[in-house]
């Protein structure tokens, strides 16, 4: 599940920012611009979940680094994993 979410995000960022998709005609320039704006939503959300996962880990006496990285890469899945871990 985590890998699927990560792949979808990478495809979104690639479609929004690489210019390849519009160049080959898979999407229009207008769609590319819209995707650039929309790609900020998961980026901000993943930053927030990274902070949340790091804080939860710190409260449990664990190092916040790995949970924060998982929270950033996998969003709510990373936060959920940290919330229900021991």
Short mmCIF file of N, CA and C in Angstrom, two decimals:
data_model
loop_
_atom_site.label_atom_id
_atom_site.label_comp_id
_atom_site.label_asym_id
_atom_site.label_seq_id
_atom_site.Cartn_x
_atom_site.Cartn_y
_atom_site.Cartn_z
N UNK A 1 0.83 -1.19 0.00
CA UNK A 1 0.00 0.00 0.00
C UNK A 1 0.88 1.26 0.00
N UNK A 2 1.93 1.23 0.82
CA UNK A 2 2.81 2.40 0.88
C UNK A 2 3.49 2.66 -0.45
N UNK A 3 3.94 1.60 -1.10
CA UNK A 3 4.62 1.75 -2.38
C UNK A 3 3.66 2.29 -3.43
N UNK A 4 2.41 1.84 -3.42
CA UNK A 4 1.42 2.34 -4.38
C UNK A 4 1.20 3.83 -4.19
N UNK A 5 1.08 4.27 -2.93
CA UNK A 5 0.90 5.70 -2.68
C UNK A 5 2.12 6.50 -3.15
N UNK A 6 3.29 5.99 -2.86
CA UNK A 6 4.52 6.68 -3.27
C UNK A 6 4.61 6.77 -4.80
N UNK A 7 4.27 5.69 -5.50
CA UNK A 7 4.30 5.70 -6.96
C UNK A 7 3.29 6.69 -7.54
N UNK A 8 2.10 6.75 -6.96
CA UNK A 8 1.10 7.72 -7.44
C UNK A 8 1.58 9.15 -7.26
N UNK A 9 2.20 9.42 -6.12
CA UNK A 9 2.73 10.77 -5.89
C UNK A 9 3.85 11.11 -6.86
N UNK A 10 4.73 10.15 -7.10
CA UNK A 10 5.82 10.39 -8.04
C UNK A 10 5.29 10.62 -9.45
N UNK A 11 4.23 9.90 -9.83
CA UNK A 11 3.63 10.13 -11.15
C UNK A 11 3.00 11.52 -11.22
N UNK A 12 2.34 11.94 -10.14
CA UNK A 12 1.75 13.28 -10.10
C UNK A 12 2.83 14.34 -10.25
N UNK A 13 3.91 14.22 -9.48
CA UNK A 13 4.98 15.21 -9.55
C UNK A 13 5.66 15.19 -10.92
N UNK A 14 5.82 14.01 -11.50
CA UNK A 14 6.43 13.91 -12.82
C UNK A 14 5.53 14.57 -13.87
N UNK A 15 4.23 14.28 -13.82
CA UNK A 15 3.31 14.89 -14.79
C UNK A 15 3.24 16.40 -14.62
N UNK A 16 3.33 16.86 -13.38
CA UNK A 16 3.20 18.29 -13.11
C UNK A 16 4.46 19.07 -13.46
N UNK A 17 5.61 18.52 -13.21
CA UNK A 17 6.83 19.33 -13.27
C UNK A 17 7.84 18.95 -14.36
N UNK A 18 7.76 17.76 -14.94
CA UNK A 18 8.80 17.36 -15.90
C UNK A 18 8.62 17.99 -17.27
N UNK A 19 7.39 18.23 -17.68
CA UNK A 19 7.13 18.75 -19.01
C UNK A 19 7.06 17.66 -20.07
N UNK A 20 7.44 16.44 -19.70
CA UNK A 20 7.44 15.33 -20.66
C UNK A 20 6.02 14.96 -21.11
N UNK A 21 5.11 14.92 -20.17
CA UNK A 21 3.76 14.46 -20.48
C UNK A 21 3.06 15.42 -21.45
N UNK A 22 3.24 16.71 -21.25
CA UNK A 22 2.62 17.66 -22.17
C UNK A 22 3.35 17.69 -23.51
N UNK A 23 4.63 17.45 -23.49
CA UNK A 23 5.41 17.46 -24.72
C UNK A 23 4.99 16.32 -25.65
N UNK A 24 4.69 15.14 -25.09
CA UNK A 24 4.29 14.02 -25.93
C UNK A 24 2.78 14.00 -26.19
N UNK A 25 2.04 14.93 -25.58
CA UNK A 25 0.61 15.04 -25.83
C UNK A 25 -0.27 14.24 -24.90
N UNK A 26 0.29 13.65 -23.85
CA UNK A 26 -0.51 12.88 -22.90
C UNK A 26 -1.44 13.79 -22.10
N UNK A 27 -0.97 15.00 -21.79
CA UNK A 27 -1.80 16.01 -21.12
C UNK A 27 -1.55 17.35 -21.80
N UNK A 28 -2.46 18.28 -21.59
CA UNK A 28 -2.29 19.61 -22.17
C UNK A 28 -1.46 20.47 -21.22
N UNK A 29 -1.00 21.60 -21.73
CA UNK A 29 -0.25 22.55 -20.90
C UNK A 29 -1.13 23.07 -19.75
N UNK A 30 -2.42 23.28 -20.03
CA UNK A 30 -3.33 23.73 -18.97
C UNK A 30 -3.45 22.70 -17.86
N UNK A 31 -3.53 21.44 -18.25
CA UNK A 31 -3.59 20.36 -17.25
C UNK A 31 -2.30 20.30 -16.45
N UNK A 32 -1.18 20.50 -17.13
CA UNK A 32 0.11 20.50 -16.44
C UNK A 32 0.16 21.61 -15.40
N UNK A 33 -0.31 22.79 -15.75
CA UNK A 33 -0.33 23.90 -14.79
C UNK A 33 -1.26 23.61 -13.62
N UNK A 34 -2.40 22.99 -13.90
CA UNK A 34 -3.32 22.62 -12.82
C UNK A 34 -2.67 21.59 -11.90
N UNK A 35 -2.00 20.61 -12.48
CA UNK A 35 -1.32 19.59 -11.67
C UNK A 35 -0.21 20.20 -10.81
N UNK A 36 0.45 21.23 -11.33
CA UNK A 36 1.48 21.90 -10.53
C UNK A 36 0.88 22.53 -9.28
N UNK A 37 -0.29 23.13 -9.43
CA UNK A 37 -0.96 23.72 -8.27
C UNK A 37 -1.45 22.63 -7.32
N UNK A 38 -2.05 21.59 -7.88
CA UNK A 38 -2.59 20.51 -7.05
C UNK A 38 -1.50 19.72 -6.34
N UNK A 39 -0.31 19.66 -6.92
CA UNK A 39 0.76 18.88 -6.30
C UNK A 39 1.25 19.48 -4.99
N UNK A 40 0.90 20.72 -4.73
CA UNK A 40 1.28 21.34 -3.46
C UNK A 40 0.48 20.78 -2.29
N UNK A 41 -0.75 20.31 -2.56
CA UNK A 41 -1.60 19.79 -1.49
C UNK A 41 -0.97 18.56 -0.82
N UNK A 42 -0.60 17.51 -1.58
CA UNK A 42 0.03 16.37 -0.89
C UNK A 42 1.40 16.71 -0.32
N UNK A 43 2.10 17.63 -0.94
CA UNK A 43 3.41 18.02 -0.41
C UNK A 43 3.26 18.62 0.99
N UNK A 44 2.34 19.55 1.14
CA UNK A 44 2.09 20.17 2.44
C UNK A 44 1.55 19.14 3.43
N UNK A 45 0.64 18.29 2.97
CA UNK A 45 0.08 17.25 3.83
C UNK A 45 1.13 16.29 4.34
N UNK A 46 2.07 15.93 3.48
CA UNK A 46 3.11 15.00 3.89
C UNK A 46 4.11 15.65 4.85
N UNK A 47 4.35 16.93 4.69
CA UNK A 47 5.21 17.63 5.65
C UNK A 47 4.54 17.63 7.03
N UNK A 48 3.24 17.89 7.06
CA UNK A 48 2.50 17.90 8.33
C UNK A 48 2.52 16.51 8.97
N UNK A 49 2.29 15.46 8.17
CA UNK A 49 2.30 14.12 8.75
C UNK A 49 3.70 13.70 9.18
N UNK A 50 4.73 14.20 8.51
CA UNK A 50 6.11 13.91 8.94
C UNK A 50 6.36 14.49 10.32
N UNK A 51 5.94 15.72 10.51
CA UNK A 51 6.10 16.36 11.83
C UNK A 51 5.30 15.59 12.88
N UNK A 52 4.06 15.24 12.54
CA UNK A 52 3.22 14.49 13.48
C UNK A 52 3.82 13.15 13.86
N UNK A 53 4.34 12.42 12.89
CA UNK A 53 4.95 11.12 13.18
C UNK A 53 6.20 11.28 14.03
N UNK A 54 6.98 12.32 13.75
CA UNK A 54 8.17 12.59 14.56
C UNK A 54 7.83 12.93 16.00
N UNK A 55 6.79 13.73 16.18
CA UNK A 55 6.35 14.10 17.53
C UNK A 55 5.84 12.87 18.28
N UNK A 56 5.04 12.05 17.61
CA UNK A 56 4.54 10.82 18.26
C UNK A 56 5.69 9.91 18.69
N UNK A 57 6.67 9.76 17.82
CA UNK A 57 7.82 8.92 18.16
C UNK A 57 8.59 9.50 19.35
N UNK A 58 8.77 10.80 19.36
CA UNK A 58 9.47 11.45 20.48
C UNK A 58 8.75 11.23 21.79
N UNK A 59 7.43 11.31 21.77
CA UNK A 59 6.64 11.10 22.99
C UNK A 59 6.75 9.67 23.50
N UNK A 60 7.04 8.74 22.59
CA UNK A 60 7.22 7.35 22.99
C UNK A 60 8.66 7.06 23.38
N UNK A 61 9.53 8.08 23.33
CA UNK A 61 10.92 7.90 23.69
C UNK A 61 11.77 7.32 22.57
N UNK A 62 11.27 7.35 21.35
CA UNK A 62 12.00 6.81 20.21
C UNK A 62 12.61 7.96 19.41
N UNK A 63 13.56 7.63 18.57
CA UNK A 63 14.13 8.62 17.67
C UNK A 63 13.07 9.04 16.65
N UNK A 64 12.91 10.33 16.40
CA UNK A 64 11.87 10.78 15.47
C UNK A 64 12.26 10.72 14.00
N UNK A 65 13.51 10.40 13.71
CA UNK A 65 14.00 10.52 12.33
C UNK A 65 13.29 9.56 11.37
N UNK A 66 13.32 8.27 11.66
CA UNK A 66 12.73 7.28 10.74
C UNK A 66 11.21 7.48 10.62
N UNK A 67 10.48 7.65 11.73
CA UNK A 67 9.04 7.90 11.58
C UNK A 67 8.73 9.18 10.79
N UNK A 68 9.54 10.21 10.97
CA UNK A 68 9.32 11.44 10.21
C UNK A 68 9.55 11.21 8.72
N UNK A 69 10.57 10.46 8.39
CA UNK A 69 10.83 10.15 6.97
C UNK A 69 9.69 9.32 6.39
N UNK A 70 9.23 8.32 7.14
CA UNK A 70 8.09 7.52 6.67
C UNK A 70 6.84 8.38 6.54
N UNK A 71 6.63 9.28 7.49
CA UNK A 71 5.49 10.18 7.41
C UNK A 71 5.55 11.07 6.19
N UNK A 72 6.75 11.52 5.85
CA UNK A 72 6.90 12.37 4.66
C UNK A 72 6.68 11.57 3.38
N UNK A 73 7.28 10.39 3.30
CA UNK A 73 7.17 9.60 2.08
C UNK A 73 5.79 8.99 1.87
N UNK A 74 5.17 8.52 2.96
CA UNK A 74 3.94 7.76 2.83
C UNK A 74 2.72 8.47 3.42
N UNK A 75 2.87 9.67 3.90
CA UNK A 75 1.74 10.46 4.38
C UNK A 75 1.03 9.82 5.55
N UNK A 76 -0.29 9.73 5.44
CA UNK A 76 -1.12 9.23 6.53
C UNK A 76 -0.77 7.79 6.88
N UNK A 77 -0.31 7.01 5.91
CA UNK A 77 0.07 5.63 6.22
C UNK A 77 1.26 5.59 7.17
N UNK A 78 2.23 6.47 6.98
CA UNK A 78 3.37 6.54 7.89
C UNK A 78 2.96 7.02 9.28
N UNK A 79 2.06 7.98 9.32
CA UNK A 79 1.56 8.48 10.61
C UNK A 79 0.77 7.40 11.33
N UNK A 80 -0.08 6.70 10.61
CA UNK A 80 -0.87 5.61 11.19
C UNK A 80 0.04 4.53 11.77
N UNK A 81 1.08 4.18 11.02
CA UNK A 81 2.02 3.16 11.48
C UNK A 81 2.67 3.58 12.80
N UNK A 82 3.08 4.83 12.89
CA UNK A 82 3.73 5.30 14.12
C UNK A 82 2.74 5.40 15.27
N UNK A 83 1.52 5.81 14.98
CA UNK A 83 0.52 5.97 16.03
C UNK A 83 0.20 4.64 16.70
N UNK A 84 0.15 3.57 15.92
CA UNK A 84 -0.24 2.28 16.47
C UNK A 84 0.92 1.34 16.71
N UNK A 85 2.16 1.85 16.62
CA UNK A 85 3.32 1.01 16.95
C UNK A 85 3.60 1.11 18.44
N UNK A 86 4.40 0.20 18.93
CA UNK A 86 4.72 0.21 20.36
C UNK A 86 5.93 1.03 20.64
#
